[in-house]
Backbone as JSON Lines, residues from 0, in Angstrom:
{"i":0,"aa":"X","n":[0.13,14.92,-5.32],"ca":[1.01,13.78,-5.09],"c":[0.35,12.76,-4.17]}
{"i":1,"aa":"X","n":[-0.35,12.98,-3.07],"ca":[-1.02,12.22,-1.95],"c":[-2.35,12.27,-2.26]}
{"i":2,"aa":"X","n":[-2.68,11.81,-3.6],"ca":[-4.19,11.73,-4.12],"c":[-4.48,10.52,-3.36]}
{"i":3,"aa":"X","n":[-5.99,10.22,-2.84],"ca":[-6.14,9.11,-2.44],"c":[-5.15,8.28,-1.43]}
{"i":4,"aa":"X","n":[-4.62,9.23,-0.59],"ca":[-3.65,8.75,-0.04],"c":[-4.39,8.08,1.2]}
{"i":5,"aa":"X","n":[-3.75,7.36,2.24],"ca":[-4.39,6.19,3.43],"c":[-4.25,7.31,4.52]}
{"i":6,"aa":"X","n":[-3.76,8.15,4.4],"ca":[-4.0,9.25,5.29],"c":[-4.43,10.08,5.58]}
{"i":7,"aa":"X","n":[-5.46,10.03,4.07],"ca":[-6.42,11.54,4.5],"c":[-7.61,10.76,4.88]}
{"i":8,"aa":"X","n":[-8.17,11.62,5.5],"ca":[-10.0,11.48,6.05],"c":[-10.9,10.68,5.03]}
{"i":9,"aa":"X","n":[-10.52,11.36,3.91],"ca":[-11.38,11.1,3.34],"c":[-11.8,10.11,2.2]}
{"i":10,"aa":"X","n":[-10.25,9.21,2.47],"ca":[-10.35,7.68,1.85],"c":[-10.86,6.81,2.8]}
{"i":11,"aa":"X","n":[-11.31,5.42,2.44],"ca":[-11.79,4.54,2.5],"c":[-10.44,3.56,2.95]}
{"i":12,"aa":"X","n":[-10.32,3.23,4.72],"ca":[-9.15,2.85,4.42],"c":[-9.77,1.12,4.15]}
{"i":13,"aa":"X","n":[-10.69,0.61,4.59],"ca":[-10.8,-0.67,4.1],"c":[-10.8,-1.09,2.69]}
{"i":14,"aa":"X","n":[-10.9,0.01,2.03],"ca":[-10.99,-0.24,0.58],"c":[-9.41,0.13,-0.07]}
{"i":15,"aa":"X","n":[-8.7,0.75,0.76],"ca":[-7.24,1.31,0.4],"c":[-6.49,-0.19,0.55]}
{"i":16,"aa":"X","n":[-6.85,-0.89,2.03],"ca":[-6.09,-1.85,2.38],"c":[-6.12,-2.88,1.28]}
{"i":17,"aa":"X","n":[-7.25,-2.92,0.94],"ca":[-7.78,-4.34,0.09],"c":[-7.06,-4.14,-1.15]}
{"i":18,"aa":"X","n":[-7.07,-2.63,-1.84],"ca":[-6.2,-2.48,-3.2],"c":[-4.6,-2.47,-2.79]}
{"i":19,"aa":"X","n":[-4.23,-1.79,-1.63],"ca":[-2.97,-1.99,-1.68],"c":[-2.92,-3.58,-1.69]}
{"i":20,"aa":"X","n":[-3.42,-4.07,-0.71],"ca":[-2.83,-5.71,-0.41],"c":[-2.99,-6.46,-1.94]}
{"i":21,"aa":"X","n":[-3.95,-6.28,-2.94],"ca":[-3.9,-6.84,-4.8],"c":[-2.89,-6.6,-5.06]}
{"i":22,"aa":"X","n":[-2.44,-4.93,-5.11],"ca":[-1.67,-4.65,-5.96],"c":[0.04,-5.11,-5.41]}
{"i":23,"aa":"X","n":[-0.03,-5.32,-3.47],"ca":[1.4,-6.09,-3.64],"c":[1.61,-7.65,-4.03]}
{"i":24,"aa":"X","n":[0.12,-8.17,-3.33],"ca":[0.48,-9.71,-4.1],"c":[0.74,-9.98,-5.77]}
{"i":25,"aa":"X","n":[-0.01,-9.07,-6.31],"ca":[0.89,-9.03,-7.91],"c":[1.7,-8.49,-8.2]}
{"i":26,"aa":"X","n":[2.51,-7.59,-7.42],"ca":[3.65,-7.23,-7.25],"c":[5.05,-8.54,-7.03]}
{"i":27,"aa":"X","n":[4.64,-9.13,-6.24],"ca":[5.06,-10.25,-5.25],"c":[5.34,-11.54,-6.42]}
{"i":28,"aa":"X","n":[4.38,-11.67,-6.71],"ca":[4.29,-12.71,-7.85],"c":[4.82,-12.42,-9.16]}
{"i":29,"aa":"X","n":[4.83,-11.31,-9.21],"ca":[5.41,-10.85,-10.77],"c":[7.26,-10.67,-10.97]}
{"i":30,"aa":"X","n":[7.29,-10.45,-9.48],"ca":[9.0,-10.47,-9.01],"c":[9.8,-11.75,-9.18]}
{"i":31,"aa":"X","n":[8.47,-12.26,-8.5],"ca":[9.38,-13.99,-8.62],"c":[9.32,-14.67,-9.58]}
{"i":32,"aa":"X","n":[7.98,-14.38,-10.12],"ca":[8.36,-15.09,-11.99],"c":[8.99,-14.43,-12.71]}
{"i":33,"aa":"X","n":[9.92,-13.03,-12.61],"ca":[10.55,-12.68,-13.49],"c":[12.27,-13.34,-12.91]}
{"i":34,"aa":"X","n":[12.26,-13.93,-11.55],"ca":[13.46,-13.98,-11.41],"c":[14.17,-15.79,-11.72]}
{"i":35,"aa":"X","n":[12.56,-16.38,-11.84],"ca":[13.01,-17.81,-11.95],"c":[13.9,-17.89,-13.33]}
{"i":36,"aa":"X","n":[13.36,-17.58,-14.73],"ca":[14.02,-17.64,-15.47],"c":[15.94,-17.57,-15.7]}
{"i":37,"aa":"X","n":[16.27,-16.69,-14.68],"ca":[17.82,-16.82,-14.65],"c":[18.52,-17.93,-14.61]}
{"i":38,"aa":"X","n":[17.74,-18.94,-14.32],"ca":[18.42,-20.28,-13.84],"c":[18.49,-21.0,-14.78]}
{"i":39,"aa":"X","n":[19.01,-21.73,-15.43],"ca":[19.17,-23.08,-16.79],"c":[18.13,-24.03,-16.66]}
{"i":40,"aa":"X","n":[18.02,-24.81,-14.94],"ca":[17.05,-25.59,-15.3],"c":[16.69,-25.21,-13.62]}
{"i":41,"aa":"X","n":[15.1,-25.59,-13.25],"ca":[14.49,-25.04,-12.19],"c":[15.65,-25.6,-11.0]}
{"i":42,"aa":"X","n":[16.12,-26.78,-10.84],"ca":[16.72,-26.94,-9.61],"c":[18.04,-25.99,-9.48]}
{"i":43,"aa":"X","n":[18.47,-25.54,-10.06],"ca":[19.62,-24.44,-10.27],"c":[18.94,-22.97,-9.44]}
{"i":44,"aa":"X","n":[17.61,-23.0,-9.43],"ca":[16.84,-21.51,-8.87],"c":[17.15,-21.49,-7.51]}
{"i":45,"aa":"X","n":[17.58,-20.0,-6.87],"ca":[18.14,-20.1,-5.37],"c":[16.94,-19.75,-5.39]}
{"i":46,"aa":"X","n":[16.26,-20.26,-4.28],"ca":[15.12,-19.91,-3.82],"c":[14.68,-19.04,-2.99]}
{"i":47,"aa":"X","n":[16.17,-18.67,-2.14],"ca":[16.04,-18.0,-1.65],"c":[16.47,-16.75,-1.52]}
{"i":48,"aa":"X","n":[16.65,-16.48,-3.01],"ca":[16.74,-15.38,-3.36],"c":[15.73,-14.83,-4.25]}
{"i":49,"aa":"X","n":[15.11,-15.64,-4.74],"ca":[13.68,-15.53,-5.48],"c":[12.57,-14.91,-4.37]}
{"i":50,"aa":"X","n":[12.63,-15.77,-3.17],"ca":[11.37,-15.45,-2.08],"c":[11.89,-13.85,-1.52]}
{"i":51,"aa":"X","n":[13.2,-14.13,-1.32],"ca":[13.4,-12.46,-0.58],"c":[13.41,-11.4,-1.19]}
{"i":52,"aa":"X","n":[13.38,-11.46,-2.61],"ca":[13.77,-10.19,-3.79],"c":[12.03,-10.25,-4.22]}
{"i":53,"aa":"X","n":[10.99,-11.19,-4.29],"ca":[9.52,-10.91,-4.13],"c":[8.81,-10.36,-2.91]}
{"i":54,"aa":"X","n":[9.48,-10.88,-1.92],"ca":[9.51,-10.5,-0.26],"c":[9.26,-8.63,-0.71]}
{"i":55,"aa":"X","n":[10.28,-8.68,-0.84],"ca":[11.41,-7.01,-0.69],"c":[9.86,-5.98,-2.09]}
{"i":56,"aa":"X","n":[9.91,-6.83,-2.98],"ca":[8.92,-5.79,-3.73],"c":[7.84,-5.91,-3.29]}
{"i":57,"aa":"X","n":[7.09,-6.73,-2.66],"ca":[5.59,-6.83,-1.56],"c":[5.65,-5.48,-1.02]}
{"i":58,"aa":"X","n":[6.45,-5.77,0.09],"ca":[6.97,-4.39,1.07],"c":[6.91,-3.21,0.4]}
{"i":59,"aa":"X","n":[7.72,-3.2,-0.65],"ca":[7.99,-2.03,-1.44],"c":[6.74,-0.84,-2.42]}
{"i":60,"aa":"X","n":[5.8,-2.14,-2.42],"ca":[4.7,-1.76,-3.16],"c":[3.88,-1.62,-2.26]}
{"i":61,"aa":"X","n":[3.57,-1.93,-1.18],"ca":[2.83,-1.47,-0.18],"c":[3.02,0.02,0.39]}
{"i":62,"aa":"X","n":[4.53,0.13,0.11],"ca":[5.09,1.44,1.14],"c":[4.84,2.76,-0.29]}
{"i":63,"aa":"X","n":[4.79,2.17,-1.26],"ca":[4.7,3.29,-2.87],"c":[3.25,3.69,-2.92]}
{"i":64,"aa":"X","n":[1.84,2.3,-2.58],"ca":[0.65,3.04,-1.92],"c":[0.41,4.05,-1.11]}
{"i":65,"aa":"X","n":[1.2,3.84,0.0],"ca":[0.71,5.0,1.01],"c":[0.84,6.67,0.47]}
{"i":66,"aa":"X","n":[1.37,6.75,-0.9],"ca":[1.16,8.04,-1.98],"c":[-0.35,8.07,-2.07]}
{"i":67,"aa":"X","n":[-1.06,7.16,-2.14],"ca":[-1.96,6.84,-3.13],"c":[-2.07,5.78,-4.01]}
{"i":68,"aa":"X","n":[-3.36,5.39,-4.45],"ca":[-3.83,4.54,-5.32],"c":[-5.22,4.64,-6.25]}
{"i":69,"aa":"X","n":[-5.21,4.79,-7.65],"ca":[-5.75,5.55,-8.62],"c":[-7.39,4.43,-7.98]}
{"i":70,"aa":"X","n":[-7.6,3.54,-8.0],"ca":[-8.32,2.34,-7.87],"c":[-9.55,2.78,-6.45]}
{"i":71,"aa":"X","n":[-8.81,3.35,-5.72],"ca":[-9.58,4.16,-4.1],"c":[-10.09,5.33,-4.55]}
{"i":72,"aa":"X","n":[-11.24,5.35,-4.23],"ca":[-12.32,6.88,-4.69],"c":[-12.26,7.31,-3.18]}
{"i":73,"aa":"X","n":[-12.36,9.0,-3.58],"ca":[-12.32,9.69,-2.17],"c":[-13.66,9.55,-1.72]}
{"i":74,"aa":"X","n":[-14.09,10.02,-1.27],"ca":[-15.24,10.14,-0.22],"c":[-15.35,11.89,-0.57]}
{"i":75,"aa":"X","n":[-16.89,12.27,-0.75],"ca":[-16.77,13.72,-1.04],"c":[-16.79,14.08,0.43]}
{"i":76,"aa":"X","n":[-15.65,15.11,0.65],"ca":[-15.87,16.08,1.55],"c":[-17.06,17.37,1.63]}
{"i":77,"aa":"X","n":[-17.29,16.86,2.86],"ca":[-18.13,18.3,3.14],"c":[-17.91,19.53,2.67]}
């Protein structure tokens, strides 16, 4: 379950940080372009419910890394 996880020894956390931080900004971005569409025409888009519900999956996908991330190679242990 904690393959490649940011907590063992034997990942790479500069290389963990850098994939987590990709994988929430396209997280982030993919939230909010799926939420603009609800609106009829763009000035109708609450915005600020667009920024906080992309906000909220950033966070969210950052905190679902700390399992792991397929993208981070371990480091062979001794």
């Amino acid at each position: 379950m904690f393959k490649n996880s940011v907590f063992k020894v034997s990942t790479d956390t500069k290389q963990w940080m850098r994939a987590a931080g990709i994988r929430a900004v396209k997280t982030t971005a993919q939230a909010a372009v799926a939420l603009i569409p609800a609106a009829a025409t763009i000035s109708q888009v609450d915005w600020g419910v667009v920024a906080g519900t992309a906000l909220l999956s950033g966070i969210l996908s950052l905190l679902t890394s700390v399992a792991g991330i397929p993208e981070v190679m371990q480091k062979e242990e001794p």
